[in-house]
C-alpha atoms as an extended CHARMM CRD file, in Angstrom:
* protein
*
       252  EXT
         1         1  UNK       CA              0.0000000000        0.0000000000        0.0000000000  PROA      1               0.0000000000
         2         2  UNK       CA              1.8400000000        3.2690000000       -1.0580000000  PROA      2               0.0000000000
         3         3  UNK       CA              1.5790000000        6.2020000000        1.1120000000  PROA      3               0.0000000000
         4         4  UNK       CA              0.5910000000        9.5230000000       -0.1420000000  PROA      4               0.0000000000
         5         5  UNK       CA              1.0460000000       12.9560000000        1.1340000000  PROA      5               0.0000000000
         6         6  UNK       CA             -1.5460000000       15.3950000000       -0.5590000000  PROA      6               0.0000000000
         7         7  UNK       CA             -0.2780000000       18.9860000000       -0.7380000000  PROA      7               0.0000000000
         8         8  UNK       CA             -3.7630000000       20.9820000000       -1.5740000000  PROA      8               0.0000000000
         9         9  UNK       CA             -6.1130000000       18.5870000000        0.4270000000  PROA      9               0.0000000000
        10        10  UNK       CA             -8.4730000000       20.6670000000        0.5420000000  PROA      10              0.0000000000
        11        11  UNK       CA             -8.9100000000       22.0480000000       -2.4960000000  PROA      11              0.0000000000
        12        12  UNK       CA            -10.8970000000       21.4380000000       -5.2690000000  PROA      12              0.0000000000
        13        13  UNK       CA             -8.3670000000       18.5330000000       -7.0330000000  PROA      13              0.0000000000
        14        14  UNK       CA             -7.6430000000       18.2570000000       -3.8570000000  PROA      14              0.0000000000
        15        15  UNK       CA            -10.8920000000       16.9120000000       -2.8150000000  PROA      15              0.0000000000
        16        16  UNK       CA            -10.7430000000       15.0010000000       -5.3380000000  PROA      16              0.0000000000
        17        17  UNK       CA             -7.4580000000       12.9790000000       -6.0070000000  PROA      17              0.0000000000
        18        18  UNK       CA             -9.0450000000       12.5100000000       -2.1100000000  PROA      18              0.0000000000
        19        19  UNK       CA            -12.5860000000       10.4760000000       -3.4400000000  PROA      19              0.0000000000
        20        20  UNK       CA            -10.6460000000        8.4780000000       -6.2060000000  PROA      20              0.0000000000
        21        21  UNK       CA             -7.8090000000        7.6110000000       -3.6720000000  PROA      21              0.0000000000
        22        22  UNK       CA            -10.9930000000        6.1650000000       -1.2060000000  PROA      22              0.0000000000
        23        23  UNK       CA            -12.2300000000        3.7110000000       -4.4190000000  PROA      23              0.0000000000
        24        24  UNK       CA             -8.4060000000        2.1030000000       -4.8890000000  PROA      24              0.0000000000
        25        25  UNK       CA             -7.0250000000       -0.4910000000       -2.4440000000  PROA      25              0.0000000000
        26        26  UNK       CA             -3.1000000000       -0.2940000000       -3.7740000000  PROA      26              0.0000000000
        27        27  UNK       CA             -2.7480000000        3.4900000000       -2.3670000000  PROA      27              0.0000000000
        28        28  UNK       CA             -3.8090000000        5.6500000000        0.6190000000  PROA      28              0.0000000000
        29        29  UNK       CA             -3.2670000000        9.0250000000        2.0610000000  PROA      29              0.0000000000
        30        30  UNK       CA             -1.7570000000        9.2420000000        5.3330000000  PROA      30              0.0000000000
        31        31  UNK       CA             -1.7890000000       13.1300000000        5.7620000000  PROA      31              0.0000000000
        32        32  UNK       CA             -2.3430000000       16.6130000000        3.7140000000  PROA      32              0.0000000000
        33        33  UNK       CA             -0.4240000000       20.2120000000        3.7240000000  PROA      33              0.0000000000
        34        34  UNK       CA             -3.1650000000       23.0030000000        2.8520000000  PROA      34              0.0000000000
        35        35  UNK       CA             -3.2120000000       26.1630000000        4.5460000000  PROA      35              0.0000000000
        36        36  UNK       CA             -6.6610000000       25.8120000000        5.4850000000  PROA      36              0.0000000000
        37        37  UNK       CA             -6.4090000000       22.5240000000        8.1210000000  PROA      37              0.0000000000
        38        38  UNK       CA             -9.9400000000       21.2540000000        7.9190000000  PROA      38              0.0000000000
        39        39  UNK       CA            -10.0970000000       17.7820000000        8.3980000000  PROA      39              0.0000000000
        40        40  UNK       CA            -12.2580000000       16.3090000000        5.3750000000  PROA      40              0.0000000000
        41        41  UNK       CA            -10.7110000000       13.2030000000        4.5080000000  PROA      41              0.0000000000
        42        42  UNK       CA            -10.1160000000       11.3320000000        7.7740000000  PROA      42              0.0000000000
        43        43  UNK       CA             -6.2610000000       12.3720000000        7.6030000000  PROA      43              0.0000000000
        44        44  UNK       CA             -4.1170000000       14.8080000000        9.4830000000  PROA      44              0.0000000000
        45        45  UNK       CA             -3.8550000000       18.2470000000        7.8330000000  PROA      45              0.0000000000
        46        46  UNK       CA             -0.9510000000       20.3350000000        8.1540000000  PROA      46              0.0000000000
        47        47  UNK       CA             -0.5400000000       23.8740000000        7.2910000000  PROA      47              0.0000000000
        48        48  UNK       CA              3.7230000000       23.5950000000        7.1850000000  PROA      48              0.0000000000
        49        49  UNK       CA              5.5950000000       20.7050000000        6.1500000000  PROA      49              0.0000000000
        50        50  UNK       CA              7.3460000000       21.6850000000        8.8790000000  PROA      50              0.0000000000
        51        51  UNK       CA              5.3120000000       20.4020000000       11.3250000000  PROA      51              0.0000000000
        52        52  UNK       CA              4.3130000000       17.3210000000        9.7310000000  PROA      52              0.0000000000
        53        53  UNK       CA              6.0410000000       13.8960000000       10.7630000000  PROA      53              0.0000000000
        54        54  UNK       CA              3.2910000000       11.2970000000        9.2540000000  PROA      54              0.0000000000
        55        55  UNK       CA              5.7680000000        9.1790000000        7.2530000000  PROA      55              0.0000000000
        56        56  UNK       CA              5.4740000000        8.8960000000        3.6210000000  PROA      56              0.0000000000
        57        57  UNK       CA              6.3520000000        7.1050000000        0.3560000000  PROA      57              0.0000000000
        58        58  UNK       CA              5.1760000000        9.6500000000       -2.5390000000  PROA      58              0.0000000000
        59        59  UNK       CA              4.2680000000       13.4820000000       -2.2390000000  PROA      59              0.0000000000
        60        60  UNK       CA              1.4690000000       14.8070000000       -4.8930000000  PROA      60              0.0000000000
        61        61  UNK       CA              1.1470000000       18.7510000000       -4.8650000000  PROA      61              0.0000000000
        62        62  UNK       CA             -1.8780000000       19.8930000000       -6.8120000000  PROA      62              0.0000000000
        63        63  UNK       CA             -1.9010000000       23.0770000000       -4.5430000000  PROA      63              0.0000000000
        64        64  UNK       CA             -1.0400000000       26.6930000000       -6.0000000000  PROA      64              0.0000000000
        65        65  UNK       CA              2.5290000000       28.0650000000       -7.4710000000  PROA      65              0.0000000000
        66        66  UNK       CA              3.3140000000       29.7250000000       -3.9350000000  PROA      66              0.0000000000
        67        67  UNK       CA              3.1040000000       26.2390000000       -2.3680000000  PROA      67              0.0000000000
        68        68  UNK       CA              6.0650000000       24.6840000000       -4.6240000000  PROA      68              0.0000000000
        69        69  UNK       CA              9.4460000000       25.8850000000       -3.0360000000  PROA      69              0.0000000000
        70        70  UNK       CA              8.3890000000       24.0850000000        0.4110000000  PROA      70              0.0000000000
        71        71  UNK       CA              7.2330000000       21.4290000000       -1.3130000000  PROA      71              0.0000000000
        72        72  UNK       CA             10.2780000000       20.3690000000       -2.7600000000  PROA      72              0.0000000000
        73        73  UNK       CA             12.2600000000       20.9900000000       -0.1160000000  PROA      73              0.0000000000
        74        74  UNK       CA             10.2550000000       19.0810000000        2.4500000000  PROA      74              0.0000000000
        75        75  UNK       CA             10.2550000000       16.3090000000       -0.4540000000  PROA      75              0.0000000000
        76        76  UNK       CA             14.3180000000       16.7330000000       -0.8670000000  PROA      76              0.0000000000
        77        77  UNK       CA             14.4960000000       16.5710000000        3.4240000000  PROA      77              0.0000000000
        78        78  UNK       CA             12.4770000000       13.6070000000        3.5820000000  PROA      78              0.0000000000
        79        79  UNK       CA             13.9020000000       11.7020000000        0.3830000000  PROA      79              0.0000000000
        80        80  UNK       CA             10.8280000000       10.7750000000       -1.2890000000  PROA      80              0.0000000000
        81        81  UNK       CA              9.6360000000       11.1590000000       -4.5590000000  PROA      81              0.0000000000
        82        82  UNK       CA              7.1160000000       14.1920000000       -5.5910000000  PROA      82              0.0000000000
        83        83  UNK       CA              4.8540000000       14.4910000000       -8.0930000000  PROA      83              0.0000000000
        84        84  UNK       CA              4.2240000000       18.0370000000       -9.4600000000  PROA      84              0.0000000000
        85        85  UNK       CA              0.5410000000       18.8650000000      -10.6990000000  PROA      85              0.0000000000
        86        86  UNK       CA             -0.0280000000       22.1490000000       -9.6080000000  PROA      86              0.0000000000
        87        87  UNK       CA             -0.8940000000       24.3820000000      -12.6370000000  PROA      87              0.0000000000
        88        88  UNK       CA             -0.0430000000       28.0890000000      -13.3670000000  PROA      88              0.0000000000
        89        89  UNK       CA              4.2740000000       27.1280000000      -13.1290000000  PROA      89              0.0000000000
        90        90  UNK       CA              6.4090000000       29.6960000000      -14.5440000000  PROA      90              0.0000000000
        91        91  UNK       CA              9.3510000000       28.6430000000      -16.3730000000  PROA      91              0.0000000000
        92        92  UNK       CA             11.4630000000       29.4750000000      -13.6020000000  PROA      92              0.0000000000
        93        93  UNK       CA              9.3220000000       27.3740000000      -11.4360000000  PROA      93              0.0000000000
        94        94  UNK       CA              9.4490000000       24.4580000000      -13.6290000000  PROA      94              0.0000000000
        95        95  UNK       CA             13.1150000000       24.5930000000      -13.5330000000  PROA      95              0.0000000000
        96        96  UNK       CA             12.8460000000       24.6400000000       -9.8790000000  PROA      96              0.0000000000
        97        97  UNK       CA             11.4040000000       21.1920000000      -10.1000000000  PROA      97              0.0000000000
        98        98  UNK       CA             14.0160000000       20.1670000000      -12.9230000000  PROA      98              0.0000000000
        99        99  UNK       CA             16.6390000000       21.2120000000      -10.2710000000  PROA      99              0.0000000000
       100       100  UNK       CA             14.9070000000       18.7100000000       -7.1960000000  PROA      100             0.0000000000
       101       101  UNK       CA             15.2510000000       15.9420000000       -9.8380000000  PROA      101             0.0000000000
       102       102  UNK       CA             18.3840000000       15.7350000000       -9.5290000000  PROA      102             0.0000000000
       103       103  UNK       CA             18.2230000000       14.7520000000       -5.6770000000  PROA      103             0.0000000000
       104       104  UNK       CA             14.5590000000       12.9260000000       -6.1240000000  PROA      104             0.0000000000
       105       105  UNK       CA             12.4760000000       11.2800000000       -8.6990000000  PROA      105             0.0000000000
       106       106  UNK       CA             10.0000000000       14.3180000000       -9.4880000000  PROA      106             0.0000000000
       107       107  UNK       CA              6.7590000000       14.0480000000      -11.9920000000  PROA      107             0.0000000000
       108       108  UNK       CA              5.9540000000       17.3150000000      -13.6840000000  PROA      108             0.0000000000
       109       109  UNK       CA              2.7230000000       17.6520000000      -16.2320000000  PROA      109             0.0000000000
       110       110  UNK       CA              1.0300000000       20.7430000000      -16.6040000000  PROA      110             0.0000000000
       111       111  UNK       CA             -1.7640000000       18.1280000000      -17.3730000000  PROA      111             0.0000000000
       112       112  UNK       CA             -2.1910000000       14.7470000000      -15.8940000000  PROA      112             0.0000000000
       113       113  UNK       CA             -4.5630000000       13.4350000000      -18.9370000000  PROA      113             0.0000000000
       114       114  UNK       CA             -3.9150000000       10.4790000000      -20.6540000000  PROA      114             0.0000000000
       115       115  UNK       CA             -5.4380000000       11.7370000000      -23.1790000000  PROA      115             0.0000000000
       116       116  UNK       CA             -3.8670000000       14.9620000000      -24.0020000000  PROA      116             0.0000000000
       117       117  UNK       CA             -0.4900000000       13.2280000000      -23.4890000000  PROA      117             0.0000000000
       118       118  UNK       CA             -1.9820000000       11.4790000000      -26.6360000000  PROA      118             0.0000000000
       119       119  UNK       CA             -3.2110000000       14.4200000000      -28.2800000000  PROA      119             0.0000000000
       120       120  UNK       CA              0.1860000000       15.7220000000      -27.9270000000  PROA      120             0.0000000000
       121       121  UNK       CA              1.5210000000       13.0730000000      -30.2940000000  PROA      121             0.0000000000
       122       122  UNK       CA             -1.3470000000       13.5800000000      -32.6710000000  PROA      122             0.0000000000
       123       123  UNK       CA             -0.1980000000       17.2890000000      -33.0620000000  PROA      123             0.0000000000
       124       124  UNK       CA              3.0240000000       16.2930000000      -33.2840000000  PROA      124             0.0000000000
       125       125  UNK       CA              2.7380000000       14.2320000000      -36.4190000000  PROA      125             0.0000000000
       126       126  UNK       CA              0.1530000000       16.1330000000      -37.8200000000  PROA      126             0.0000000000
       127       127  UNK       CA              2.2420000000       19.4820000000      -37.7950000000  PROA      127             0.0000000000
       128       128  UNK       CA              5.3080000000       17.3640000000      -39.3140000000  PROA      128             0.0000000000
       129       129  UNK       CA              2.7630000000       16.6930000000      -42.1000000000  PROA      129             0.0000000000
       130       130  UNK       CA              1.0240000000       19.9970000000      -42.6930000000  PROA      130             0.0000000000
       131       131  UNK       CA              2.8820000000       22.3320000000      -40.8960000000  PROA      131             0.0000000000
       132       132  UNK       CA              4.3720000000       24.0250000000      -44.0640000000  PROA      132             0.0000000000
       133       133  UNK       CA              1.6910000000       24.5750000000      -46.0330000000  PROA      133             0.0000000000
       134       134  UNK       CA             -1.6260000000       25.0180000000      -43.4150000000  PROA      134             0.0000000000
       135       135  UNK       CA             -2.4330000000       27.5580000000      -40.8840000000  PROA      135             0.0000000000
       136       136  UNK       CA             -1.9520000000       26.1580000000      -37.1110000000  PROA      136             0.0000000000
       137       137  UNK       CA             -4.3940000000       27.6400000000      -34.1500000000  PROA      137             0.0000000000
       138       138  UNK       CA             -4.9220000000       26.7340000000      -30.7740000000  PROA      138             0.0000000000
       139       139  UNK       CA             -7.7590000000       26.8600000000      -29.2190000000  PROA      139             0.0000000000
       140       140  UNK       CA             -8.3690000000       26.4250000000      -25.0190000000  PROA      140             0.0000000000
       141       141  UNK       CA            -11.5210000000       26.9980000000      -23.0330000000  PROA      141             0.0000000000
       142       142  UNK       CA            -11.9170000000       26.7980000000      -19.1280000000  PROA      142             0.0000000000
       143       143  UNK       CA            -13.8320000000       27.8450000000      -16.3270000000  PROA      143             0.0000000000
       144       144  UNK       CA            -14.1320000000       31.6960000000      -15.3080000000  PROA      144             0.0000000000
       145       145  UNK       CA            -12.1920000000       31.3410000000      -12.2050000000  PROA      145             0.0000000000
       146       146  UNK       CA             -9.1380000000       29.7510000000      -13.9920000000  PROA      146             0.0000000000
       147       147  UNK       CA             -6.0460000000       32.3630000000      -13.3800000000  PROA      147             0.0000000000
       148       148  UNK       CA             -3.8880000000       31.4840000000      -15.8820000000  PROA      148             0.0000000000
       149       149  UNK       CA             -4.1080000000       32.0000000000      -19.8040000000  PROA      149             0.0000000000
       150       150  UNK       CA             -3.0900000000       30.4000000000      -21.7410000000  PROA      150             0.0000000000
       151       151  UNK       CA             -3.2700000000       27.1630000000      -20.6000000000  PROA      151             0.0000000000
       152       152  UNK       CA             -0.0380000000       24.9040000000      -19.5640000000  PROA      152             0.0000000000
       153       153  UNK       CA             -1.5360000000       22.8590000000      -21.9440000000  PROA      153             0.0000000000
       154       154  UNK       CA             -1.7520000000       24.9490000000      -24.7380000000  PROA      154             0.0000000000
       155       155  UNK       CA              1.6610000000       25.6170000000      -24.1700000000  PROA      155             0.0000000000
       156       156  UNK       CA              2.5920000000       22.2340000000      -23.6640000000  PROA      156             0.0000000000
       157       157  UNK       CA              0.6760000000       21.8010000000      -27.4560000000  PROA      157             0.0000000000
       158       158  UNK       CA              2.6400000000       24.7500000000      -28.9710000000  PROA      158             0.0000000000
       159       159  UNK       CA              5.5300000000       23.1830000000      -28.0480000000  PROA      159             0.0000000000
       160       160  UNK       CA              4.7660000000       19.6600000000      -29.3120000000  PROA      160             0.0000000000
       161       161  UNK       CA              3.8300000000       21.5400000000      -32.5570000000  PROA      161             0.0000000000
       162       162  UNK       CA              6.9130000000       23.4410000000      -32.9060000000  PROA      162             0.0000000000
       163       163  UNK       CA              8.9580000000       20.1350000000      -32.8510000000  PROA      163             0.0000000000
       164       164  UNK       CA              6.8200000000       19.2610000000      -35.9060000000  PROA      164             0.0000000000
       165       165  UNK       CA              7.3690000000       21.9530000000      -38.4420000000  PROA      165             0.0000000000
       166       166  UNK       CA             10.9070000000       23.0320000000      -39.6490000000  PROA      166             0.0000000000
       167       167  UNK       CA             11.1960000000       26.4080000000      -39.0200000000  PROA      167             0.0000000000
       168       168  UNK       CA             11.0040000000       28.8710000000      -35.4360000000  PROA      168             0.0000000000
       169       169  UNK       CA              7.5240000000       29.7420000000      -35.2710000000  PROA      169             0.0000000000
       170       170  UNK       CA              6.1090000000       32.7240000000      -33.0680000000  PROA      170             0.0000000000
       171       171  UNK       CA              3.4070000000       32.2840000000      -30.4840000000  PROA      171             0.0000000000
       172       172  UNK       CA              0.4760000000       35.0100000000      -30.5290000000  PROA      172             0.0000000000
       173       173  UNK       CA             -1.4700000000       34.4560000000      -27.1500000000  PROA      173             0.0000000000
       174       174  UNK       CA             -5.0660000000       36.1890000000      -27.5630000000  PROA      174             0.0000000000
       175       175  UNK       CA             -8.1200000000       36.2240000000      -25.0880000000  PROA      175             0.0000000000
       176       176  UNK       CA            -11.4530000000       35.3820000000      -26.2910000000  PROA      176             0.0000000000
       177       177  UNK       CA            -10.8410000000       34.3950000000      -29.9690000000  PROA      177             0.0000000000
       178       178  UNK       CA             -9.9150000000       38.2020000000      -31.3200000000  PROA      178             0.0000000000
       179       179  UNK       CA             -8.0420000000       37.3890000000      -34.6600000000  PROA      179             0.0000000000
       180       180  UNK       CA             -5.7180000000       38.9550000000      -36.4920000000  PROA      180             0.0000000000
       181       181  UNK       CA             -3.9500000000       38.0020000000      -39.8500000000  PROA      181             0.0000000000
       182       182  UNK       CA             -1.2480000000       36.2050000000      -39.4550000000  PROA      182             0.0000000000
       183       183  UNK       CA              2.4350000000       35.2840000000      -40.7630000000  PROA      183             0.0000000000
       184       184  UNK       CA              3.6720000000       31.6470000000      -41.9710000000  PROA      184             0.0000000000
       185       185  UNK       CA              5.6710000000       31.5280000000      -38.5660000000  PROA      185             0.0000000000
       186       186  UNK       CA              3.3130000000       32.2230000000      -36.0020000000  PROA      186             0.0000000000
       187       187  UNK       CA              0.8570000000       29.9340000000      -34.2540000000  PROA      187             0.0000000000
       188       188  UNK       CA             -2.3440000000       31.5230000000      -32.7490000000  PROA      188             0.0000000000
       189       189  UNK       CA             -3.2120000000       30.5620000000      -28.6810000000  PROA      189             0.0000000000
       190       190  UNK       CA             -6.6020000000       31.8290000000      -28.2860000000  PROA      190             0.0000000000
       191       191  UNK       CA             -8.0370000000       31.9680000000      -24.4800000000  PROA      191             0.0000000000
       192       192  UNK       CA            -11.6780000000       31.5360000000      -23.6150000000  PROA      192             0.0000000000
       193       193  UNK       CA            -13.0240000000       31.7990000000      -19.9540000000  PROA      193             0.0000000000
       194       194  UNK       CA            -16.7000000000       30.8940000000      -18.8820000000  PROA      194             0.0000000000
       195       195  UNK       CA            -18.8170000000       28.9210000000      -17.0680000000  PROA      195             0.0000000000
       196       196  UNK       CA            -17.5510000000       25.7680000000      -15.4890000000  PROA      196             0.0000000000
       197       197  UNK       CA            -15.9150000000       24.5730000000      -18.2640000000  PROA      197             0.0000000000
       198       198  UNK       CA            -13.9260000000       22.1550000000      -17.2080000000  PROA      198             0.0000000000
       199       199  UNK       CA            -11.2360000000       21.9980000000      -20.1750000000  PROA      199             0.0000000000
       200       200  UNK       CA            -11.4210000000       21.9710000000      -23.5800000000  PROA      200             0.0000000000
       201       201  UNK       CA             -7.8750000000       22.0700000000      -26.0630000000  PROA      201             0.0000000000
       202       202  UNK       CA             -8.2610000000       22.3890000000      -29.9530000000  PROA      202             0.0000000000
       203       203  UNK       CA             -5.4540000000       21.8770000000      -31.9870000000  PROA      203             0.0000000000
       204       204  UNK       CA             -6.7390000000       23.4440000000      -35.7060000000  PROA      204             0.0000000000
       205       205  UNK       CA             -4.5860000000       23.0610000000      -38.8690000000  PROA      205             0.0000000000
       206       206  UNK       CA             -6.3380000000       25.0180000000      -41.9140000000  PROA      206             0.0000000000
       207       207  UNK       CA             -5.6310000000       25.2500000000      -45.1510000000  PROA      207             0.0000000000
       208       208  UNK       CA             -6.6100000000       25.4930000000      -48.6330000000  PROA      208             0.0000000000
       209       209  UNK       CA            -10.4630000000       24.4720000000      -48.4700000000  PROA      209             0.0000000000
       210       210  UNK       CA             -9.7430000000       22.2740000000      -45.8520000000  PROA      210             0.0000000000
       211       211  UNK       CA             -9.6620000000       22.4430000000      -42.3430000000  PROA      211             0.0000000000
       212       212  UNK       CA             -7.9420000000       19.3460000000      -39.5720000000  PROA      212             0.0000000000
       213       213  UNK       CA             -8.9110000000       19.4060000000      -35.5370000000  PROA      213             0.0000000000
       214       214  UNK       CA             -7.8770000000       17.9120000000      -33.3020000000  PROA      214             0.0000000000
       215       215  UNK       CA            -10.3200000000       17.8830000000      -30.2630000000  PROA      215             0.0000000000
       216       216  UNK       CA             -9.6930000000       16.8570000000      -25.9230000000  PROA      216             0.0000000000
       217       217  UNK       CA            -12.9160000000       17.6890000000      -24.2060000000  PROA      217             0.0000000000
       218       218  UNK       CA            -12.4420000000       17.1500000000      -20.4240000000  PROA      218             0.0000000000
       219       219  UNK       CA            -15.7060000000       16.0030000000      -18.9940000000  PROA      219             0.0000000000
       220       220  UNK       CA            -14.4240000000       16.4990000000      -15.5120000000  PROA      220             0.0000000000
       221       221  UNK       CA            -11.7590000000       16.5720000000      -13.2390000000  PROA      221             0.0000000000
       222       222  UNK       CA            -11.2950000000       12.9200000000      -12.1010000000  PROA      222             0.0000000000
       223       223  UNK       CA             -9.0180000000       12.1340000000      -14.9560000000  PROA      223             0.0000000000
       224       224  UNK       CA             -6.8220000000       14.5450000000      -13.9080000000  PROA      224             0.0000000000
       225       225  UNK       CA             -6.7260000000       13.4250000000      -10.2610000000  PROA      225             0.0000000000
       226       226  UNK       CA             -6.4560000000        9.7080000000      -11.3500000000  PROA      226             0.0000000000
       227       227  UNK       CA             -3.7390000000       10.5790000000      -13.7880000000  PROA      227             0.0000000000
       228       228  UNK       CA             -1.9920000000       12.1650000000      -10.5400000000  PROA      228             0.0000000000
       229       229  UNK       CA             -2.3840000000        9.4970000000       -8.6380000000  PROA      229             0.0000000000
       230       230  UNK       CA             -0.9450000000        7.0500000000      -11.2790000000  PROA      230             0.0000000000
       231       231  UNK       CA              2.1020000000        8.9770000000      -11.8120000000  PROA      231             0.0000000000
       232       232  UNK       CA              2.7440000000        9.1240000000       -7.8550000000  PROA      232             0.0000000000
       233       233  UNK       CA              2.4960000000        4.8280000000       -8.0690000000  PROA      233             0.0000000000
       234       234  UNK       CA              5.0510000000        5.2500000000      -11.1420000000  PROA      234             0.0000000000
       235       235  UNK       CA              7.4480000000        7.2470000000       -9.0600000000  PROA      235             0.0000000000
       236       236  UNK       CA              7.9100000000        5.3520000000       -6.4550000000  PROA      236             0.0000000000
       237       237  UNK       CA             11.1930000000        2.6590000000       -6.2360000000  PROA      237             0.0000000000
       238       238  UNK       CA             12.5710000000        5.1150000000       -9.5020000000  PROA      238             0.0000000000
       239       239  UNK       CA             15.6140000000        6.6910000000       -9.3770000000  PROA      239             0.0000000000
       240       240  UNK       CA             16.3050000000       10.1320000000       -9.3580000000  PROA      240             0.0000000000
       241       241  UNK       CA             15.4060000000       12.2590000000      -12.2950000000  PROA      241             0.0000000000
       242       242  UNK       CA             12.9310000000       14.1840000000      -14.0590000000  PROA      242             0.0000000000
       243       243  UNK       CA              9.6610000000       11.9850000000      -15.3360000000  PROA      243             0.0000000000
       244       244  UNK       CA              7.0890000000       13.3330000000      -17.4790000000  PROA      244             0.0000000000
       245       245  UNK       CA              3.4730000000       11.9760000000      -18.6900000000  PROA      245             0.0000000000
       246       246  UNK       CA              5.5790000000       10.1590000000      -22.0900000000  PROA      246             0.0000000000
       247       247  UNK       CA              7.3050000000        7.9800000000      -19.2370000000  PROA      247             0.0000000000
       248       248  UNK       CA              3.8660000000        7.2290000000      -17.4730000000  PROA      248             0.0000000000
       249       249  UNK       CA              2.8100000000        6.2670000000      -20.5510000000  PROA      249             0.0000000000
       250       250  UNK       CA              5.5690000000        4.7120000000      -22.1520000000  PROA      250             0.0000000000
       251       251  UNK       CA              5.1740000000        2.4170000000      -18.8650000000  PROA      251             0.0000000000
       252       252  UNK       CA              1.6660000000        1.0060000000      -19.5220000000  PROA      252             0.0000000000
C-alpha cells in the first residue's frame, strides 16, 4: 500500500485525487499540507511541512505556485519522490522542479490526462505533415475562475507543434478568440473563460479548403486526479530524475 502525502487537500483537485484515492485499495493518504487545516478526509492536515512527521512514500502537490518551493524541499528533506501537478508554473518554477530531480524522482505535467499526453503526439505528427503549407491555431476553453491563460496545456501543445514543423515559429497568445492576420511563422493561442468549463484544447490546422482538428474535451476533473495518482504509483522505487506523462505512458 503506497503512502501519499496530498499537498492541496483541501482544495478542489484536492478533494478530489481525495474520493478516487478512497475507491483504490493499492494506495492511501496518510496526511495533507493546505493552509486551510480542515479535516475532510479522515487524515491529518498540516498547514507547514514543517510540522508534519506522518511518514510517507510519494508526495502529490496539486496546490497553488506559492506552495512549490516548500514542497520540494520538504520532499528533498524527507527523500521521497514528488509528483508536481499544480498548474499556473512559470518557467522558472518548472526549472525549480528540474533542479529537485536531480536529488529525487520528481513528476511534472502541466496536465495529468492520458489523453492529451496522446493528443500531444497527434499534433506532433500532424504538424510534421502539414505544418508548411496550413495555418496552425490553438484553441483552449476553461472555467471563469481559472487564473492562468493560456493554458499549460496549450503551451505544452505549442511546443509539441513546434517540434513538428521546420522552421522557429512565433506564439500570438489572444483572449477570447480576437483574430488577427497572421504570418507563416506564427501559431495563434486563443483563451476563452466561462462557465464551469472544465477543459477543452483544440489543436486546428487550416488550409486550402480544408480544415484538420484535433479535439480533448475534459468532462471532468477525475481524470486529472487519477492521472496524478498514477504517476505518484510510477514514481515510487525510480531513481532520481525528471519523469514526465511520455514515461507514465511509455510504462503502460
Amino acid at each position: 500500500m503506497v503512502r501519499i502525502l496530498l499537498s492541496g487537500c483541501n482544495g478542489k483537485m484536492g478533494r478530489m485525487i481525495t474520493a478516487c484515492v478512497a475507491e483504490r485499495c493499492d494506495c492511501t493518504i496518510v496526511a495533507g499540507l493546505d493552509i486551510n487545516t480542515e479535516n475532510h478526509g479522515g487524515f491529518p492536515v498540516f498547514s507547514n511541512p514543517l510540522n508534519c512527521g506522518v511518514e510517507a512514500d510519494v508526495i502529490i502537490d496539486f496546490s497553488h505556485p506559492s506552495a512549490l518551493k516548500g514542497v520540494l524541499q520538504f520532499a528533498k528533506e524527507r527523500n521521497i519522490p514528488a509528483v508536481v501537478a499544480t498548474t499556473g508554473l512559470s518557467a522558472d518554477q518548472v526549472e525549480e522542479v528540474r533542479a529537485a530531480s536531480a536529488c529525487i524522482p520528481a513528476f511534472f505535467s502541466a496536465n495529468m490526462s492520458l489523453g492529451i499526453s496522446l493528443l500531444m503526439e497527434l499534433a506532433r505528427k500532424a504538424a510534421s505533415v502539414l505544418g508548411g503549407e496550413f495555418d496552425i491555431e490553438i484553441l483552449e476553453k476553461h472555467h471563469n475562475q481559472k487564473l492562468d491563460a493560456p493554458s499549460g496545456t496549450a503551451l505544452m501543445l505549442a511546443e509539441a507543434v513546434t517540434q513538428g514543423v521546420d522552421y522557429d515559429p512565433q506564439y500570438v497568445y489572444e483572449r477570447h478568440s480576437v483574430r488577427k492576420k497572421r504570418e507563416k511563422n506564427e501559431i495563434g493561442i486563443s483563451s476563452i473563460r466561462g462557465g464551469t468549463i472544465v477543459g477543452e484544447h483544440d489543436v486546428i490546422f487550416a488550409g486550402h479548403d480544408e480544415l484538420i482538428t484535433l479535439t480533448h474535451t475534459a468532462m471532468s476533473k477525475e481524470i486529472f486526479a487519477q492521472g496524478a495518482i498514477n504517476a505518484a504509483l510510477f514514481l515510487i522505487d525510480k531513481e532520481p530524475g525528471f519523469y514526465a506523462m511520455k514515461d507514465l505512458v511509455g510504462s503502460v
